[in-house]
Coordinates of C-alpha atoms and ligand atoms in Angstrom, one line a residue:
X1 CA -2.1 26.2 11.5
X2 CA 0.2 29.2 11.1
X3 CA 2.8 27.6 13.4
X4 CA 2.6 24.4 11.5
X5 CA 3.2 26.2 8.2
X6 CA 6.2 28.0 9.7
X7 CA 8.0 25.2 11.3
X8 CA 6.9 21.9 9.7
X9 CA 7.7 21.0 6.1
X10 CA 5.0 18.6 5.0
X11 CA 2.1 17.9 2.7
X12 CA -1.0 19.7 3.8
X13 CA -4.3 19.0 2.1
X14 CA -7.5 21.1 2.1
X15 CA -9.4 21.4 4.3
X16 CA -6.4 21.9 6.6
X17 CA -7.1 20.0 9.9
X18 CA -5.0 19.2 12.9
X19 CA -6.0 15.9 14.6
X20 CA -5.3 15.2 18.2
X21 CA -7.1 12.0 19.1
X22 CA -8.1 8.6 17.7
X23 CA -10.5 6.0 19.0
X24 CA -11.5 2.9 17.1
X25 CA -12.5 4.0 13.6
X26 CA -12.8 7.7 14.5
X27 CA -10.3 10.5 14.6
X28 CA -11.0 13.8 16.3
X29 CA -9.6 17.3 15.4
X30 CA -8.5 20.0 17.8
X31 CA -12.0 21.6 17.6
X32 CA -13.6 18.4 18.8
X33 CA -15.1 17.3 15.4
X34 CA -15.1 13.5 14.7
X35 CA -14.3 11.9 11.4
X36 CA -14.3 8.3 10.2
X37 CA -10.7 7.4 9.4
X38 CA -11.2 5.7 6.1
X39 CA -7.5 5.3 5.5
X40 CA -6.6 3.6 8.8
X41 CA -4.0 6.3 9.4
X42 CA -1.5 5.6 6.6
X43 CA -3.2 2.2 5.9
X44 CA -1.5 0.9 9.1
X45 CA -4.1 0.6 11.8
X46 CA -5.9 -2.6 11.0
X47 CA -7.2 -2.7 14.6
X48 CA -8.2 1.0 14.6
X49 CA -6.9 3.7 16.9
X50 CA -6.0 3.1 20.5
X51 CA -7.1 -0.6 20.5
X52 CA -7.3 -1.4 24.3
X53 CA -5.1 -4.5 24.1
X54 CA -2.4 -2.7 22.1
X55 CA -2.5 0.3 24.5
X56 CA -1.9 -2.2 27.3
X57 CA 1.0 -3.8 25.4
X58 CA 2.5 -0.3 24.7
X59 CA 2.3 0.6 28.4
X60 CA 3.8 -2.7 29.7
X61 CA 6.6 -2.7 27.1
X62 CA 7.4 1.0 27.7
X63 CA 8.0 0.1 31.4
X64 CA 10.1 -3.0 30.5
X65 CA 12.3 -2.4 27.4
X66 CA 12.0 0.0 24.5
X67 CA 15.2 0.1 22.5
X68 CA 18.4 -1.9 22.3
X69 CA 21.5 -2.2 20.1
X70 CA 20.5 -4.0 16.9
X71 CA 23.6 -6.2 17.3
X72 CA 21.6 -8.3 19.9
X73 CA 18.1 -9.8 19.8
X74 CA 15.0 -9.7 22.1
X75 CA 12.2 -12.2 22.7
X76 CA 9.5 -10.0 21.0
X77 CA 11.4 -9.7 17.7
X78 CA 12.0 -13.5 17.7
X79 CA 8.4 -14.3 18.4
X80 CA 7.1 -11.8 15.8
X81 CA 9.4 -13.3 13.2
X82 CA 8.3 -16.8 14.1
X83 CA 4.7 -15.9 13.9
X84 CA 5.1 -14.2 10.5
X85 CA 7.0 -17.3 9.2
X86 CA 4.2 -19.6 10.5
X87 CA 1.6 -17.7 8.4
X88 CA 3.6 -17.8 5.1
X89 CA 3.7 -20.7 2.6
X90 CA 6.8 -22.7 1.6
X91 CA 10.0 -22.0 3.4
X92 CA 9.5 -18.2 3.9
X93 CA 10.7 -18.1 7.5
X94 CA 13.6 -15.7 7.9
X95 CA 12.9 -12.1 8.6
X96 CA 15.3 -9.2 8.2
X97 CA 13.6 -6.3 10.1
X98 CA 13.7 -2.7 8.9
X99 CA 12.0 0.6 10.0
X100 CA 10.1 1.5 6.9
X101 CA 8.6 -0.2 3.9
X102 CA 11.0 1.5 1.6
X103 CA 13.9 0.1 3.6
X104 CA 12.3 -3.4 3.5
X105 CA 12.2 -3.3 -0.3
X106 CA 15.8 -2.0 -0.4
X107 CA 16.8 -5.0 1.8
X108 CA 14.9 -7.3 -0.6
X109 CA 16.9 -5.8 -3.5
X110 CA 20.2 -6.3 -1.6
X111 CA 19.2 -9.9 -0.9
X112 CA 18.2 -10.6 -4.5
X113 CA 21.4 -9.1 -5.9
X114 CA 23.6 -10.8 -3.3
X115 CA 21.9 -14.2 -3.7
X116 CA 21.9 -14.3 -7.5
X117 CA 25.0 -12.3 -8.3
X118 CA 23.0 -10.4 -10.9
X119 CA 22.0 -6.7 -11.0
X120 CA 18.8 -5.8 -12.8
X121 CA 15.8 -5.1 -10.7
X122 CA 12.7 -5.2 -12.8
X123 CA 9.5 -3.6 -11.7
X124 CA 5.9 -3.3 -12.9
X125 CA 4.8 0.0 -14.5
X126 CA 2.3 1.7 -12.0
X127 CA 4.0 0.0 -9.0
X128 CA 5.0 1.9 -5.9
X129 CA 7.8 0.6 -3.7
X130 CA 8.7 3.6 -1.5
X131 CA 10.4 6.9 -1.5
X132 CA 14.1 6.3 -0.6
X133 CA 16.2 6.6 -3.7
X134 CA 16.8 3.0 -4.7
X135 CA 13.1 2.1 -4.5
X136 CA 12.0 5.4 -5.9
X137 CA 13.8 4.2 -9.1
X138 CA 11.4 1.2 -9.1
X139 CA 8.4 3.3 -8.5
X140 CA 6.4 4.3 -11.6
X141 CA 3.1 5.9 -10.5
X142 CA 3.7 9.1 -12.6
X143 CA 3.4 12.7 -11.3
X144 CA 6.4 14.7 -10.2
X145 CA 7.9 12.2 -7.7
X146 CA 11.1 11.6 -9.7
X147 CA 11.3 15.1 -11.2
X148 CA 14.9 16.3 -10.9
X149 CA 16.3 13.2 -9.3
X150 CA 17.9 12.2 -12.7
X151 CA 21.2 10.4 -12.0
X152 CA 20.3 9.6 -8.4
X153 CA 18.0 6.8 -9.7
X154 CA 19.9 3.5 -9.7
X155 CA 20.9 2.6 -13.2
X156 CA 20.4 -1.2 -12.8
X157 CA 16.6 -0.8 -12.7
X158 CA 14.2 -1.7 -15.5
X159 CA 10.6 -0.5 -15.2
X160 CA 9.7 -3.0 -17.8
X161 CA 6.6 -5.0 -17.0
X162 CA 3.3 -3.8 -18.3
X163 CA 0.6 -3.6 -15.6
X164 CA -2.3 -6.1 -15.8
X165 CA -4.7 -3.1 -15.9
X166 CA -7.8 -4.5 -17.6
X167 CA -9.9 -1.3 -17.2
X168 CA -7.3 0.6 -19.2
X169 CA -5.5 -2.2 -20.9
X170 CA -2.0 -1.1 -22.0
X171 CA -2.3 -3.1 -25.2
X172 CA -6.0 -2.6 -25.8
X173 CA -7.1 -6.2 -25.4
X174 CA -9.8 -7.7 -23.3
X175 CA -9.6 -10.3 -20.5
X176 CA -9.9 -13.3 -20.6
X177 CA -9.5 -13.6 -24.4
X178 CA -6.2 -11.7 -24.2
X179 CA -4.7 -14.6 -22.2
X180 CA -2.8 -12.0 -20.1
X181 CA -0.9 -10.9 -23.2
X182 CA 0.5 -7.9 -21.2
X183 CA 3.0 -10.4 -19.8
X184 CA 4.1 -11.7 -23.2
X185 CA 4.7 -8.1 -24.3
X186 CA 6.7 -7.5 -21.1
X187 CA 8.9 -10.4 -22.0
X188 CA 9.9 -8.5 -25.1
X189 CA 10.5 -5.3 -23.0
X190 CA 12.8 -7.3 -20.7
X191 CA 14.7 -8.5 -23.7
X192 CA 15.3 -4.9 -24.8
X193 CA 15.5 -3.0 -21.5
X194 CA 17.6 -5.2 -19.2
X195 CA 21.2 -6.2 -19.4
X196 CA 20.0 -9.8 -19.1
X197 CA 21.3 -10.0 -15.6
X198 CA 18.0 -10.1 -13.8
X199 CA 18.3 -10.4 -10.0
X200 CA 14.6 -9.9 -9.3
X201 CA 11.2 -8.9 -10.5
X202 CA 9.4 -6.9 -7.8
X203 CA 5.6 -6.4 -7.8
X204 CA 2.7 -5.5 -5.5
X205 CA 0.1 -8.4 -5.6
X206 CA -2.4 -5.6 -6.1
X207 CA -0.9 -2.4 -7.5
X208 CA -2.6 0.0 -5.1
X209 CA -1.2 3.5 -5.6
X210 CA -1.0 3.0 -9.4
X211 CA -4.8 2.5 -9.5
X212 CA -5.8 -0.5 -7.4
X213 CA -5.0 -2.8 -10.2
X214 CA -6.2 -6.3 -9.2
X215 CA -4.4 -8.8 -11.5
X216 CA -6.1 -11.9 -12.9
X217 CA -5.3 -14.9 -10.8
X218 CA -2.9 -16.4 -13.3
X219 CA -0.8 -13.2 -13.5
X220 CA 1.4 -13.7 -10.4
X221 CA 2.2 -17.4 -11.1
X222 CA 3.2 -16.5 -14.6
X223 CA 5.3 -13.5 -13.3
X224 CA 7.2 -16.0 -11.1
X225 CA 7.8 -18.3 -14.1
X226 CA 9.1 -15.3 -16.0
X227 CA 11.4 -14.3 -13.1
X228 CA 12.8 -17.8 -13.0
X229 CA 13.3 -17.9 -16.8
X230 CA 15.4 -14.8 -16.5
X231 CA 17.3 -16.2 -13.6
X232 CA 15.9 -13.8 -11.0
X233 CA 13.8 -14.0 -7.8
X234 CA 10.2 -12.9 -7.4
X235 CA 9.8 -10.2 -4.7
X236 CA 6.3 -9.4 -3.6
X237 CA 5.7 -6.1 -1.8
X238 CA 2.8 -6.6 0.7
X239 CA 3.1 -3.1 2.3
X240 CA -0.4 -2.1 1.4
X241 CA -2.1 -5.5 1.8
X242 CA -1.0 -7.6 4.7
X243 CA -2.4 -8.6 7.1
X244 CA -6.0 -9.7 6.3
X245 CA -7.2 -6.5 4.5
X246 CA -8.0 -8.2 1.2
X247 CA -9.8 -11.2 2.7
X248 CA -6.6 -13.3 2.7
X249 CA -3.8 -12.9 5.3
X250 CA -1.3 -12.1 2.6
X251 CA -2.6 -10.4 -0.6
X252 CA -0.7 -12.9 -2.9
X253 CA -2.7 -15.8 -1.4
X254 CA -5.5 -15.0 -3.9
X255 CA -3.1 -16.5 -6.4
X256 CA -1.4 -19.9 -6.5
X257 CA 2.2 -18.5 -6.1
X258 CA 5.0 -18.7 -3.5
X259 CA 7.4 -15.8 -3.9
X260 CA 11.1 -15.9 -3.0
X261 CA 11.0 -12.8 -0.9
X262 CA 8.0 -11.0 0.7
X263 CA 8.2 -7.5 2.2
X264 CA 5.8 -6.2 4.8
X265 CA 5.1 -2.7 6.3
X266 CA 2.1 -0.5 7.2
X267 CA -0.7 -2.9 8.4
X268 CA 1.8 -5.4 9.9
X269 CA 3.2 -2.7 12.1
X270 CA 0.1 -1.5 14.0
X271 CA 1.4 2.0 13.4
X272 CA 4.8 1.3 15.0
X273 CA 7.9 1.4 12.8
X274 CA 8.7 -2.3 12.3
X275 CA 8.8 -3.5 8.7
X276 CA 10.9 -6.2 7.0
X277 CA 11.8 -8.6 4.3
X278 CA 11.1 -12.3 4.7
X279 CA 12.9 -15.0 2.7
X280 CA 13.9 -18.7 2.8
X281 CA 16.8 -19.9 4.9
X282 CA 18.5 -20.9 1.7
X283 CA 18.3 -17.4 0.1
X284 CA 19.2 -15.8 3.4
X285 CA 22.3 -17.9 3.6
X286 CA 23.4 -17.2 0.0
X287 CA 22.7 -13.5 0.5
X288 CA 24.4 -13.0 3.9
X289 CA 27.8 -11.4 4.1
X290 CA 27.4 -9.3 1.0
X291 CA 25.8 -5.9 0.1
X292 CA 25.1 -5.1 3.8
X293 CA 22.9 -8.2 4.3
X294 CA 21.7 -8.8 7.0
X295 CA 20.6 -5.2 7.2
X296 CA 20.7 -3.7 10.7
X297 CA 20.7 0.1 11.3
X298 CA 19.7 1.7 14.6
X299 CA 16.1 0.7 15.2
X300 CA 15.0 -2.4 13.3
X301 CA 13.4 -5.1 15.5
X302 CA 13.4 -2.9 18.6
X303 CA 11.5 -4.5 21.6
X304 CA 8.7 -1.9 21.8
X305 CA 7.5 -2.0 18.1
X306 CA 8.1 -5.7 18.0
X307 CA 5.9 -6.4 21.0
X308 CA 3.1 -4.2 19.7
X309 CA 3.2 -5.6 16.1
X310 CA 3.3 -9.1 17.5
X311 CA 0.2 -8.5 19.7
X312 CA -1.5 -6.9 16.7
X313 CA -0.9 -9.9 14.4
X314 CA -2.0 -12.3 17.2
X315 CA -5.3 -10.4 17.5
X316 CA -5.8 -10.4 13.7
X317 CA -5.4 -14.2 13.7
X318 CA -7.4 -14.8 17.0
X319 CA -10.4 -12.6 15.8
X320 CA -10.3 -13.9 12.2
X321 CA -10.1 -10.5 10.8
X322 CA -9.3 -12.1 7.4
X323 CA -12.8 -13.6 7.3
X324 CA -14.3 -10.3 8.5
X325 CA -12.5 -8.3 5.8
X326 CA -13.9 -10.8 3.2
X327 CA -17.5 -10.5 4.5
X328 CA -17.6 -6.8 5.1
X329 CA -15.7 -6.3 1.8
X330 CA -18.6 -7.9 0.0
X331 CA -21.0 -5.5 1.7
X332 CA -18.8 -2.5 0.9
X333 CA -18.3 -3.5 -2.7
X334 CA -22.1 -3.9 -3.3
X335 CA -22.7 -0.4 -1.9
X336 CA -19.9 1.1 -4.0
X337 CA -21.1 -0.6 -7.1
X338 CA -24.5 1.0 -6.3
X339 CA -22.8 4.4 -6.3
X340 CA -21.0 3.6 -9.6
X341 CA -24.4 2.8 -11.2
X342 CA -25.8 6.1 -9.9
X343 CA -23.0 8.5 -10.8
X344 CA -21.5 9.1 -14.2
X345 CA -18.2 10.3 -12.6
X346 CA -17.4 6.8 -11.1
X347 CA -16.0 4.9 -14.0
X348 CA -15.0 1.8 -12.1
X349 CA -14.8 0.2 -8.6
X350 CA -11.8 -2.0 -8.0
X351 CA -10.2 -3.7 -5.0
X352 CA -10.5 -6.7 -2.7
X353 CA -12.0 -7.1 0.7
X354 CA -11.8 -4.0 2.8
X355 CA -9.6 -2.2 0.3
X356 CA -11.6 -0.7 -2.5
X357 CA -11.2 2.3 -4.8
X358 CA -13.3 4.6 -7.0
X359 CA -11.8 5.5 -10.4
X360 CA -13.1 9.0 -11.0
X361 CA -13.6 9.9 -14.7
X362 CA -15.1 12.6 -16.8
X363 CA -17.5 10.1 -18.3
X364 CA -18.1 6.3 -18.2
X365 CA -17.5 6.0 -22.0
X366 CA -14.2 7.8 -22.4
X367 CA -12.8 6.8 -19.0
X368 CA -10.7 10.0 -18.9
X369 CA -9.3 10.4 -15.4
X370 CA -10.8 13.4 -13.5
X371 CA -8.4 14.1 -10.6
X372 CA -10.0 17.6 -9.9
X373 CA -13.4 15.9 -9.3
X374 CA -11.8 13.2 -7.1
X375 CA -10.3 16.0 -5.0
X376 CA -13.6 17.7 -4.7
X377 CA -15.2 14.5 -3.5
X378 CA -12.4 13.9 -1.0
X379 CA -12.8 17.5 0.3
X380 CA -16.6 17.3 0.6
X381 CA -16.4 13.9 2.3
X382 CA -14.1 15.4 4.9
X383 CA -16.7 18.2 5.5
X384 CA -19.2 15.4 5.9
X385 CA -17.1 13.6 8.5
X386 CA -15.3 10.9 6.5
X387 CA -11.5 11.1 5.8
X388 CA -10.5 9.3 2.6
X389 CA -7.1 9.1 0.9
X390 CA -7.2 10.3 -2.7
X391 CA -4.3 10.3 -5.0
X392 CA -4.9 11.6 -8.5
X393 CA -8.3 10.3 -9.7
X394 CA -8.3 7.4 -7.3
X395 CA -10.3 7.6 -4.0
X396 CA -9.4 4.7 -1.7
X397 CA -11.7 3.2 0.9
X398 CA -9.4 1.5 3.5
X399 CA -11.1 1.4 7.0
X400 CA -9.8 -0.4 10.1
X401 CA -10.9 -4.0 9.9
X402 CA -12.8 -3.6 13.1
X403 CA -15.4 -1.3 11.4
X404 CA -19.0 -2.5 11.7
X405 CA -21.5 -2.9 8.8
X406 CA -23.6 -0.1 10.3
X407 CA -20.6 2.2 10.4
X408 CA -19.7 1.3 6.8
X409 CA -23.3 2.0 5.8
X410 CA -23.1 5.5 7.5
X411 CA -19.8 6.3 5.7
X412 CA -21.2 5.3 2.3
X413 CA -24.2 7.6 3.0
X414 CA -21.8 10.5 3.7
X415 CA -19.7 9.6 0.6
X416 CA -22.9 9.7 -1.5
X417 CA -23.8 13.2 -0.3
X418 CA -20.2 14.3 -0.9
X419 CA -20.4 13.1 -4.5
X420 CA -23.7 14.9 -5.0
X421 CA -22.2 18.2 -3.7
X422 CA -19.1 17.7 -6.0
X423 CA -21.3 17.0 -9.0
X424 CA -23.0 20.3 -8.3
X425 CA -19.5 21.9 -8.5
X426 CA -18.7 22.5 -4.8
X427 CA -16.3 23.7 -3.5
X428 CA -16.1 26.6 -6.0
X429 CA -13.3 28.6 -4.4
X430 CA -10.5 26.2 -3.6
X431 CA -7.4 25.7 -5.8
X432 CA -6.5 22.0 -5.1
X433 CA -3.5 22.2 -7.4
X434 CA -1.6 23.8 -4.6
X435 CA -2.7 21.6 -1.7
X436 CA -3.4 18.0 -2.7
X437 CA -1.9 15.1 -4.6
X438 CA -2.4 17.5 -7.6
X439 CA 0.3 19.7 -6.2
X440 CA 2.7 16.8 -7.1
X441 CA 1.3 16.4 -10.5
X442 CA 3.4 15.9 -13.6
X443 CA 3.8 18.3 -16.4
X444 CA 7.0 19.4 -18.1
X445 CA 10.2 19.8 -16.1
X446 CA 10.6 23.0 -14.1
X447 CA 13.3 25.3 -15.6
X448 CA 14.8 27.7 -13.1
Ligands
PLP1 C1 3.4 -0.8 -1.9 C2 4.3 0.0 -1.1 N1 5.5 -0.3 -0.8 C3 6.3 0.4 -0.1 C4 5.9 1.6 0.5 C5 6.9 2.4 1.3 O1 6.6 2.3 2.6 P1 7.2 3.4 3.7 O2 6.4 4.7 3.4 O3 7.0 2.8 5.0 O4 8.6 3.6 3.4 C6 4.6 2.0 0.2 C7 4.2 3.3 0.8 O5 3.1 3.8 0.5 C8 3.8 1.3 -0.6 O6 2.5 1.6 -0.9

C-alpha cells in the first residue's frame, strides 16, 4: 500500500485493498479474501472475470495478431462492427472505433458538427459523458470535476436540458400529470442558452452517474423531436447500459426511438479498450473528411480487443443475457424494494434490469441526500465481502450478468447487514472526505 501511495497517482477508497485475481462474480485481494464484484469492474465485465471462452480467445489472439496500424483493417474489427450494426435499429451500421467512452463521445461530437455544419452541443443536466476535456464540458454531475478547468471547457456547449428526474423533479411537478413538462421548460432554456446552431443533443438513455434517472418512455422520442426541430442530431450514450444490462440489448430500446448516433463503451468491451460511435452511412458520408472524421489514433479497432469484444457480444446474444438481466433484475428489484421499506435511509430504488441504485437520504420525507451514510454503507459492505460502487449518495448494484439468483440473494443479505451496521454509526473513526467520492465533492473554489 505504501509503494502504491508513493508511485501511483490514483483514487484510493477506504478500506484500501489491492486485488490480484478475478473469477466469475468474485474478486480476490492479496491476502486471499473474496468479494462479490458488484460493479463488474468498471461496469465492463458483463460476463464476469476470466470467462473461460474469453480467456481462450485472448490466448489465441495473442498468439496470432495483437496490434496493427490503424490505417488498415482486420477481420475481427469488421465482424464486430457488422455484429453491432445487426443489433441496432434503422440504418445504424457504420462504426468508428475508439479506445475510451470519452473518445467515442468526442467522435460523436465531431460527426454531428461535421454532418450538420452547426456548433452547439446540448447536454442533459446530471448527464456524464466522460473526462477528456470536450466531453467534460458536457458532463454535469456536480462535485469538483470541473473546478479550475474554466476556459478549457469548450464554449459551444449548452448544458440546457432539465433531467427527467421524477423523484426530485426540477420543476416540482408530478408524473404523469406533468406531461413531461421538464422538456418544455428545456425548450425555453435552449432558446436562451444556445446560439441556435444546434449540432446535437446528447443524452444517456438512463442518466446513471447523475442518479440513475430512468426517464418516462415518452422522454427520448420527444427529445429526438426536439433535436430535429432545432436542426440537430440525437446522440445516445450507451456507455453504462449496453449490452443487455437493462433487460434490453441497448438501453434506448425501452423507448420507441432511433437515435442518429449511438456510442458504446464499458460493457461492450469485455474490459478491453475498444469503444466507438455508430451512425448511419448517410451521416458518416456527410461527416467524413472534416473535423478529423473518421477518427483513427493509435489503437482503435486493434485485433486483440476487437476479437475479445466480438466474442463477448456473441456470447451475450447466444446465451440470451438480455432475458436473464430482465428476469434477475425483477428479483433484485423486489429484494431492494424490501430493504427500502425496512430502512429510513433508503429514499428510493431506481434502475432497470441488473442495474439498480439506492438513493441514500437523511429521511424518506425530506429526501435530503446523505452521502456520508452512503459511504458508510459501501465501506461496511466491503468488510462484509461485497464491493459496490458508490458516488455521492448513490449506491449502485451492477453485477456481472452471469450472477445467479442464489448469489444475488447472498449479496443482498450482506448489504442488509452493512446497512444495519451503518445505521448504528459504524465505522466511527474513518474520514471519508479524504478517500471516497466525497474527496471530489463540490464546495467553493479553492483559493491558493
Ligand atoms: C455514460 C458515460 N459515458 C462516457 C463515459 C466515459 O467512458 P471512459 O471512462 O471509457 O472514457 C462514462 C464513464 O463512466 C459514462 O458513464
